Short mmCIF file of C-alpha atoms in Angstrom, two decimals:
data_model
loop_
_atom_site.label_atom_id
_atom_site.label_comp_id
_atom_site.label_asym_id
_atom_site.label_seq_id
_atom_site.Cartn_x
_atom_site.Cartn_y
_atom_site.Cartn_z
CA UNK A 44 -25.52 18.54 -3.55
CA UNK A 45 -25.54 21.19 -0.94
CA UNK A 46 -24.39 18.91 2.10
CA UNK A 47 -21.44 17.26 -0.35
CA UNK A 48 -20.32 20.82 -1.41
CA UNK A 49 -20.36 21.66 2.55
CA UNK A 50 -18.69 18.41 3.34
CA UNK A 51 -15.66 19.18 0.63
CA UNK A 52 -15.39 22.31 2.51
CA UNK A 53 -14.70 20.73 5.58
CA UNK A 54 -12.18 18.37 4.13
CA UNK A 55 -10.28 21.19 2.33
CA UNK A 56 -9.90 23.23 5.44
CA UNK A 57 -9.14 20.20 7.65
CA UNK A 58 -6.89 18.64 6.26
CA UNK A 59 -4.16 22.08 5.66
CA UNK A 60 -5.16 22.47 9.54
CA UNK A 61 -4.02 19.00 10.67
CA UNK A 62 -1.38 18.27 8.36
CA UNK A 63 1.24 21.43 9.07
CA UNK A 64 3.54 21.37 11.65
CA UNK A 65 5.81 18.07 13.35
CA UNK A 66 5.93 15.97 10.76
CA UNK A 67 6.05 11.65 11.33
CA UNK A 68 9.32 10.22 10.54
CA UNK A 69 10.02 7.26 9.26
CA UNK A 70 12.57 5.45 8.46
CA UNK A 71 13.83 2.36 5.95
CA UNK A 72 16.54 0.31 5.70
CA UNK A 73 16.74 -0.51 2.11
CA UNK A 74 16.86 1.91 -0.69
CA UNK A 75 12.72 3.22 -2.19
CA UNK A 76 11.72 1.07 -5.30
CA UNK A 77 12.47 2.17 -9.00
CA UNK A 78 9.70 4.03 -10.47
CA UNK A 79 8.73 2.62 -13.80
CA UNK A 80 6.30 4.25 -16.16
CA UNK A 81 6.42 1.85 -18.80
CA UNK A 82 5.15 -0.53 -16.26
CA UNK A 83 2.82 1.65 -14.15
CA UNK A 84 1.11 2.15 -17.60
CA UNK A 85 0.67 -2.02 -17.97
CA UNK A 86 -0.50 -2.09 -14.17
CA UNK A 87 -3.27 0.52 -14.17
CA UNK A 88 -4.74 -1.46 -17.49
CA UNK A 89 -4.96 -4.44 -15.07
CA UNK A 90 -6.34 -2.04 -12.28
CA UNK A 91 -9.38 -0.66 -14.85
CA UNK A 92 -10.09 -4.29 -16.17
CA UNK A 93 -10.79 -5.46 -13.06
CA UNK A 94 -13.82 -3.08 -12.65
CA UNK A 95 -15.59 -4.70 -16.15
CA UNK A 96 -19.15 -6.21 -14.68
CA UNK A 97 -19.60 -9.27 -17.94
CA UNK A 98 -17.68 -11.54 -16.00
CA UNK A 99 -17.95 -14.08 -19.08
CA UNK A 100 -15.55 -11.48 -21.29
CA UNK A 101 -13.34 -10.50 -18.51
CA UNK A 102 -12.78 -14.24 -17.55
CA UNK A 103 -12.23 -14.86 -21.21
CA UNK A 104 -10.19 -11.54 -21.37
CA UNK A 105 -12.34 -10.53 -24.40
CA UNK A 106 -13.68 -7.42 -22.56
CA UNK A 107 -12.85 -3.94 -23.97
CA UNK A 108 -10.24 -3.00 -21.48
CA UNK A 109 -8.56 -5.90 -22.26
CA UNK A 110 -5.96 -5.56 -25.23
CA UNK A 111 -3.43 -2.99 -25.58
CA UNK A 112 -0.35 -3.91 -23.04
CA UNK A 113 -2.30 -6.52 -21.67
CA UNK A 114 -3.93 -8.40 -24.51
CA UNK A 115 -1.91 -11.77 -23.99
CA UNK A 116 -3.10 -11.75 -20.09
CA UNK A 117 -4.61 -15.37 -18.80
CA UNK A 118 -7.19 -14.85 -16.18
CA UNK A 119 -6.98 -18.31 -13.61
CA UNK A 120 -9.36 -17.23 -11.20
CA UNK A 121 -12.18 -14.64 -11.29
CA UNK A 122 -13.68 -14.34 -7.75
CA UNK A 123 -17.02 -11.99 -6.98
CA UNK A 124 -17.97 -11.45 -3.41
CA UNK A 125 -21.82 -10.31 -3.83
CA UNK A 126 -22.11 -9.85 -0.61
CA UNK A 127 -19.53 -7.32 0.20
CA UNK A 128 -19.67 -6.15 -3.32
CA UNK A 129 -15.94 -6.80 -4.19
CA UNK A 130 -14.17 -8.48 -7.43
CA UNK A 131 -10.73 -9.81 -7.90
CA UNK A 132 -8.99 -11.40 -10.68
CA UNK A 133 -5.52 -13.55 -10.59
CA UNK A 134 -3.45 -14.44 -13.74
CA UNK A 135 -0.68 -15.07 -15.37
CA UNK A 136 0.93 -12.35 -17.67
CA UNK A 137 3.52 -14.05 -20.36
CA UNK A 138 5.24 -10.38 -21.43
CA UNK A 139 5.80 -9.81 -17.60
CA UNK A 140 6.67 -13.54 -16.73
CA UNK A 141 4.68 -13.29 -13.74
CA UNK A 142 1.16 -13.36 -12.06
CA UNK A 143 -1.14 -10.57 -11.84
CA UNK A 144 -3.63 -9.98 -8.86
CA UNK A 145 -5.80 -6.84 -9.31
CA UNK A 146 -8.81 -6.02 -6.98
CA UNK A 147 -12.27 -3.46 -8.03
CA UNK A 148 -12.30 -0.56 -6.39
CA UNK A 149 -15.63 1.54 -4.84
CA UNK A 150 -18.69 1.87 -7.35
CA UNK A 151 -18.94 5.03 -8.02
CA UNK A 152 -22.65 5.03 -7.49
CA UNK A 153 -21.65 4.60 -3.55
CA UNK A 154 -18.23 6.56 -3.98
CA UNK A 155 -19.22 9.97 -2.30
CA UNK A 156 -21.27 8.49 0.35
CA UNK A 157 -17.83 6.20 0.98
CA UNK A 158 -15.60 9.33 1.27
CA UNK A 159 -18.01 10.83 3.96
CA UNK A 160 -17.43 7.48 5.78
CA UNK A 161 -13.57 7.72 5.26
CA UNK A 162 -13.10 11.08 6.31
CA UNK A 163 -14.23 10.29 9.81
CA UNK A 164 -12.79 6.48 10.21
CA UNK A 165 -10.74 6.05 12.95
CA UNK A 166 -8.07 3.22 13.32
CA UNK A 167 -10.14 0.63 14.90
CA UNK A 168 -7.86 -2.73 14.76
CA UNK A 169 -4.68 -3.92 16.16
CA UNK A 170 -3.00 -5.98 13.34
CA UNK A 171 -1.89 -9.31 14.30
CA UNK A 172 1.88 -10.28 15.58
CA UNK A 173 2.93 -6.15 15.29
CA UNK A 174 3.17 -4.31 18.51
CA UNK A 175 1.34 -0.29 18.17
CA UNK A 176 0.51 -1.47 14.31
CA UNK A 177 -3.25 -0.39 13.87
CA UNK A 178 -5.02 -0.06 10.81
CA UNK A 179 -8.43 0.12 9.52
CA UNK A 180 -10.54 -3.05 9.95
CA UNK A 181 -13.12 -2.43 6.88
CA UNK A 182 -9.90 -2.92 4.62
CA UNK A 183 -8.68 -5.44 6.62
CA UNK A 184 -11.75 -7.62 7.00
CA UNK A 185 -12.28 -7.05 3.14
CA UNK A 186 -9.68 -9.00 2.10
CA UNK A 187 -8.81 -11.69 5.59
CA UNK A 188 -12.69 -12.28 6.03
CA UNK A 189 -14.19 -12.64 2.99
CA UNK A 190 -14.26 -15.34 0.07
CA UNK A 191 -10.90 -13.02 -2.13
CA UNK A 192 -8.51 -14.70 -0.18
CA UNK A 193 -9.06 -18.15 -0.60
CA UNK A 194 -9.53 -17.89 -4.24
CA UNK A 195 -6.48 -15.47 -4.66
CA UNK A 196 -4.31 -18.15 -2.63
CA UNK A 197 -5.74 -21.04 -4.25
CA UNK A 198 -5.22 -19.71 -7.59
CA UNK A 199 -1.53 -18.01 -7.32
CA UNK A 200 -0.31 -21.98 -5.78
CA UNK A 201 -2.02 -23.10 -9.09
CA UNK A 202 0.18 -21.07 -11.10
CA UNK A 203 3.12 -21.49 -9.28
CA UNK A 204 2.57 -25.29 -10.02
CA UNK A 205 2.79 -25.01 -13.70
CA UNK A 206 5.35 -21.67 -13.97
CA UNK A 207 7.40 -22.04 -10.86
CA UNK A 208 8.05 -19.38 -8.58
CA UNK A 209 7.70 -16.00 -10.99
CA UNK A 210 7.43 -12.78 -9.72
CA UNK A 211 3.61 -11.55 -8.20
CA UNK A 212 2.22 -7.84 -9.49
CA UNK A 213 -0.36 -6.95 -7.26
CA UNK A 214 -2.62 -3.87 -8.21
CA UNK A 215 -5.94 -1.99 -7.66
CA UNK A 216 -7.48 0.71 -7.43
CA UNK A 217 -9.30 3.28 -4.95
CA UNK A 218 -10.54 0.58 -2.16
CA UNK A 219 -8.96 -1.92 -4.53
CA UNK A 220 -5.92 -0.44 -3.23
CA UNK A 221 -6.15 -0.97 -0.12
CA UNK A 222 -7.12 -4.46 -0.43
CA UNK A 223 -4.15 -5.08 -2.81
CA UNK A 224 -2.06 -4.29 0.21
CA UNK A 225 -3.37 -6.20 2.48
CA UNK A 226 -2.81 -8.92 0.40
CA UNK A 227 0.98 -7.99 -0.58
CA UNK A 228 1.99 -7.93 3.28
CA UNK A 229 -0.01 -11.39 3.38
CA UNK A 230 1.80 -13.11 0.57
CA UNK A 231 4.96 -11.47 2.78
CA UNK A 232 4.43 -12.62 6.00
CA UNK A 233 1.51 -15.57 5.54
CA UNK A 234 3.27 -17.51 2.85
CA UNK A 235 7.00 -16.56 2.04
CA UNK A 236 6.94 -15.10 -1.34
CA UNK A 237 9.50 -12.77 -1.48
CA UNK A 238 9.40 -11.53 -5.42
CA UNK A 239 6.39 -8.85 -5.02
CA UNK A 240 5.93 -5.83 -6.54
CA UNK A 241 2.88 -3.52 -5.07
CA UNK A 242 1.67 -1.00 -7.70
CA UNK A 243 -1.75 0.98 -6.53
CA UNK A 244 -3.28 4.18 -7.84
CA UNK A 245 -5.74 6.40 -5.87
CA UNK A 246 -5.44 4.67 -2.69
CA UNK A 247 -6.44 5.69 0.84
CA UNK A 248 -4.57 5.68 3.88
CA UNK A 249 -4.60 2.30 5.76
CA UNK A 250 -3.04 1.96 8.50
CA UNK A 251 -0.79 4.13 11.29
CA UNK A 252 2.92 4.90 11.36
CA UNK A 253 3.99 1.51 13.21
CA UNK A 254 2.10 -0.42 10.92
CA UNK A 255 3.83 1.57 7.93
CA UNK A 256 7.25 0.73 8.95
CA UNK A 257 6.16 -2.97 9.26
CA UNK A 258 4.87 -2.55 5.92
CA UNK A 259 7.98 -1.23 4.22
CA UNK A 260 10.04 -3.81 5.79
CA UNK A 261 8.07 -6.61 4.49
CA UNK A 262 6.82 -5.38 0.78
CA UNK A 263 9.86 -2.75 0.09
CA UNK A 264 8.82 -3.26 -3.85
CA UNK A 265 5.55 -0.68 -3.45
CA UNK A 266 4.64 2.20 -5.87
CA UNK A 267 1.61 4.74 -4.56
CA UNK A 268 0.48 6.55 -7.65
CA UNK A 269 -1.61 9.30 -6.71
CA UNK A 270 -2.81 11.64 -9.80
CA UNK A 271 -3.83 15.80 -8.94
CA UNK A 272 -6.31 17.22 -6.75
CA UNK A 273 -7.17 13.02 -6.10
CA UNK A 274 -9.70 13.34 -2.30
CA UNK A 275 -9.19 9.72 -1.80
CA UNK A 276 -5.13 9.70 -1.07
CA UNK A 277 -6.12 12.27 1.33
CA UNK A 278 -8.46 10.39 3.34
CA UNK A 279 -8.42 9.27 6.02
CA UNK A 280 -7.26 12.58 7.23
CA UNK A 281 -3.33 12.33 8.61
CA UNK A 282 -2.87 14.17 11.84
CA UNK A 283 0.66 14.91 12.27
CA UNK A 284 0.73 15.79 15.67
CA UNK A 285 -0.92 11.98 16.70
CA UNK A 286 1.70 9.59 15.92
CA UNK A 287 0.15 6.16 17.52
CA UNK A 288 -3.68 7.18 16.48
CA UNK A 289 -3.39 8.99 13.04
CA UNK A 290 -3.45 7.29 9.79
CA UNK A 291 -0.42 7.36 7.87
CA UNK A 292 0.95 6.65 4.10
CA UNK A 293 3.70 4.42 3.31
CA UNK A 294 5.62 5.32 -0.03
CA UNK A 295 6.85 5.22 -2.59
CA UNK A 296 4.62 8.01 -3.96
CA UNK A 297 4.64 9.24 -7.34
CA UNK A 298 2.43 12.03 -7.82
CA UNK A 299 0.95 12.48 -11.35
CA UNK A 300 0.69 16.55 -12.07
CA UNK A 301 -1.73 17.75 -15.49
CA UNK A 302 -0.29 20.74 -17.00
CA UNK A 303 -0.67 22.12 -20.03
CA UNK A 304 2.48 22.82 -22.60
CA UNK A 305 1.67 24.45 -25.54
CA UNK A 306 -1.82 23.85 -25.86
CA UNK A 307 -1.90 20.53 -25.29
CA UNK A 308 -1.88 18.47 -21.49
CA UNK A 309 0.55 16.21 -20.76
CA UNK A 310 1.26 14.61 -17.22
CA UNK A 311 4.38 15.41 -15.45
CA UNK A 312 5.27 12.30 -12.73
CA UNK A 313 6.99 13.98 -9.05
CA UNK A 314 8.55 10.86 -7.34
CA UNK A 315 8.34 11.54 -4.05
CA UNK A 316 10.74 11.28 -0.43
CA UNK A 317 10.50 8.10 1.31
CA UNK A 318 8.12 9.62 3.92
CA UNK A 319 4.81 8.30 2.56
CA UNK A 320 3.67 12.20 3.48
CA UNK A 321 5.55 14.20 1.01
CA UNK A 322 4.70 17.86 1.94
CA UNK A 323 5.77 18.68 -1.62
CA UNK A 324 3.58 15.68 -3.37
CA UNK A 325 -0.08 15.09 -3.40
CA UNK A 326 -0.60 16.61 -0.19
CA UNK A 327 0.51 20.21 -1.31
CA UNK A 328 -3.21 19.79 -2.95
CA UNK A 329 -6.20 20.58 -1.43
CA UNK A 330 -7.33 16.94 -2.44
CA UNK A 331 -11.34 17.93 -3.79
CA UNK A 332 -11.27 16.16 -7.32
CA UNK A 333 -13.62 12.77 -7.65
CA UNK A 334 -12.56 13.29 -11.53
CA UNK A 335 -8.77 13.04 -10.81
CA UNK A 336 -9.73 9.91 -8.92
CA UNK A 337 -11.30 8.02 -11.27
CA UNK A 338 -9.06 8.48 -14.17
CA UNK A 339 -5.03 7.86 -14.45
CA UNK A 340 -2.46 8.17 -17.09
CA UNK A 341 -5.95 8.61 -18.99
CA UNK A 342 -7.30 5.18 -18.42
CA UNK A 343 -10.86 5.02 -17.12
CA UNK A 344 -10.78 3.41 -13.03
CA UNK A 345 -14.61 2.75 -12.67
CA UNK A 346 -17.13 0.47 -13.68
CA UNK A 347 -18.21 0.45 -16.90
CA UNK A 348 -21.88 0.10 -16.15
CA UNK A 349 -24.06 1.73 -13.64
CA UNK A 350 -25.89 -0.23 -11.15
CA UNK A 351 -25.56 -1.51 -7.58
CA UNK A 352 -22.84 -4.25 -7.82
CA UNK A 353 -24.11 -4.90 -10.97
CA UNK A 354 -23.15 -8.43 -12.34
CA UNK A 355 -23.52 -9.64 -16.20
CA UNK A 356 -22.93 -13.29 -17.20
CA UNK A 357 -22.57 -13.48 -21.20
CA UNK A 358 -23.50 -16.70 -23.28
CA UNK A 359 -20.36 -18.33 -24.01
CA UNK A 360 -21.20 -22.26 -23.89
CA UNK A 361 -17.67 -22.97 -22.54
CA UNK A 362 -17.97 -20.87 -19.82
CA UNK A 363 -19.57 -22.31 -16.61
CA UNK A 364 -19.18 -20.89 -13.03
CA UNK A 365 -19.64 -21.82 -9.46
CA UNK A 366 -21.91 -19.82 -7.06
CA UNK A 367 -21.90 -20.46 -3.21
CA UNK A 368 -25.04 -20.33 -0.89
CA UNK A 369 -24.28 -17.01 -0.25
CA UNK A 370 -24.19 -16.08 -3.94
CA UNK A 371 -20.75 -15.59 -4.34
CA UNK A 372 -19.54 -16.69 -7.74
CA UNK A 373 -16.10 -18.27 -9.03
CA UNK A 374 -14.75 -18.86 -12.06
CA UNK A 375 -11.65 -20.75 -12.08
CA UNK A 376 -9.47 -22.04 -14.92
CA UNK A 377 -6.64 -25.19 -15.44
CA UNK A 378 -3.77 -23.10 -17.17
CA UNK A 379 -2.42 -26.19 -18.83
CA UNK A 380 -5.66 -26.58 -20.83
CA UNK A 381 -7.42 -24.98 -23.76
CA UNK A 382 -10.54 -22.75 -22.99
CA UNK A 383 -12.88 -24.91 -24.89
CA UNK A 384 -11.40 -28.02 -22.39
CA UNK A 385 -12.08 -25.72 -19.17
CA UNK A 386 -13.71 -27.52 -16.14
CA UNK A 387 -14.78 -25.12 -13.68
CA UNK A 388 -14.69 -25.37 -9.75
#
């Protein structure tokens, strides 16, 4: 406890020192996405469902986090990376006319030790086809190296098959947040989808200023929620003075602010300049709350059991699965058929 409490510390005073002073401009063509809450509300139910460990109930969208704005949700593909302990789920939302894609975040068994890592990551990778664009190859390699993308790709051409081309949501959480996009930018520039809307809450920093203007040109439909005293939006640290090397937000932001009116708390929402490093936003915090990051617009964002990528497979008969020789399980669904007709890749 005593070297976290010493390492909070450290960020707190770092991060006012670094921050202040020339700030990083940058500049977009287009006009910042609309902010809407009715939506961000349906997003971050996607963004907590995708952290349920029975994979049976949230393939079969049975799981407790899945009713409310979401109950009529289709999961197509359920993909779980045991190796690299990651989760992603793509489907096809009827209210919303349009597929969902929402990655798992950190376990929060590993989530301090993570932060540590993050608060010290440099930019370490030159992104492909974008002069000066660096950005941080653990996110990167999450999503381009491991077995997400295939399945994600292989399941969003699925739907387009049967729906057509309807608008992609793509979500997560924390880490999941990152990944998300990663994967917006390579639905972009990778594929040609043009109708995609990028919605993440409690996200870190990814990439530099070059890459952020790349970014924005190429997924101009993004939403950052960031909620409080959130540390994780704060790391990896932003060094204002350090244009090429220092990470660097893209936006929109919209900062969600607890304050209590009349006895009772109620969450005011700050939308934020088109900066991605809104003085007068989340980084006017000091950015020391693991409680603000794990809960927004008061929807649980963590796992709902404890355990080291912990992994449950109910008893449904109808429910079958593929795992690889690396252990990495799929479960994948034909959208034109009934569940109890399923055949499973």
């Amino acid at each position: 406890m005593g070297r976290w409490l010493r390492f909070a510390a450290l960020v707190i005073v770092s991060l006012f020192v670094v921050s202040v002073g020339r700030e990083i401009k940058i500049n977009y063509e287009d006009e910042l996405p609309v902010y809407n809450h009715t939506l961000a509300k349906i997003i971050v139910e996607y963004a907590s469902a995708v952290y349920i460990t029975d994979l049976t109930e949230l393939f079969t969208w049975t799981c407790s986090r899945c009713d409310d704005f979401t109950k009529e949700f289709e999961v197509i593909e359920l993909i779980v990376d045991i190796q690299n302990c990651l989760q992603a789920f793509v489907g096809v939302d009827p209210d919303l006319n349009s597929i969902v894609i929402a990655f798992r975040g950190t376990q929060e068994h590993s989530l301090r030790n993570w932060i540590e890592d993050l608060f010290w990551k440099q930019l370490d990778l030159k992104y492909p086809g974008m002069p000066d664009a660096m950005v941080h190859h653990g996110f990167y390699s999450a999503y381009h190296n491991t077995t997400l993308r295939q399945g994600i790709l292989n399941a969003i051409q699925r739907a387009i098959d049967i729906y057509g081309n309807i608008s992609i949501f793509v979500t997560g959480h924390s880490m999941g947040g990152a990944l998300a996009s990663f994967c917006a930018l390579d639905l972009a520039v990778n594929h040609g989808m043009t109708d995609i809307q990028l919605t993440t809450f409690g996200q870190p920093r990814i990439g530099n200023a070059a890459f952020v203007r790349y970014f924005g040109k190429r997924v101009p439909h993004t939403v950052r929620v960031t909620h409080a005293n959130d540390i994780v939006p704060h790391l990896p640290p932003y060094y204002s003075y350090f244009e090429r090397r220092t990470y660097h937000h893209f936006p929109r932001e919209v900062w969600l602010q607890d304050t209590e009116i009349e006895g009772t708390t109620r969450t005011i929402e700050k939308l934020c300049d088109d900066s991605g490093e809104d003085p007068y936003c989340s980084r006017s915090v000091s950015g020391n709350s693991i409680a603000d990051h794990l809960n927004y617009y008061g929807i649980a964002l963590k796992a709902d059991s404890w355990g080291s990528c912990r992994i449950v497979m109910g008893t449904r008969a109808e429910v079958q699965y593929n795992v690889d020789y690396n252990g990495n399980i799929r479960l994948s669904r034909d959208p034109t058929l009934s569940l109890s007709k399923q055949i499973y890749l």
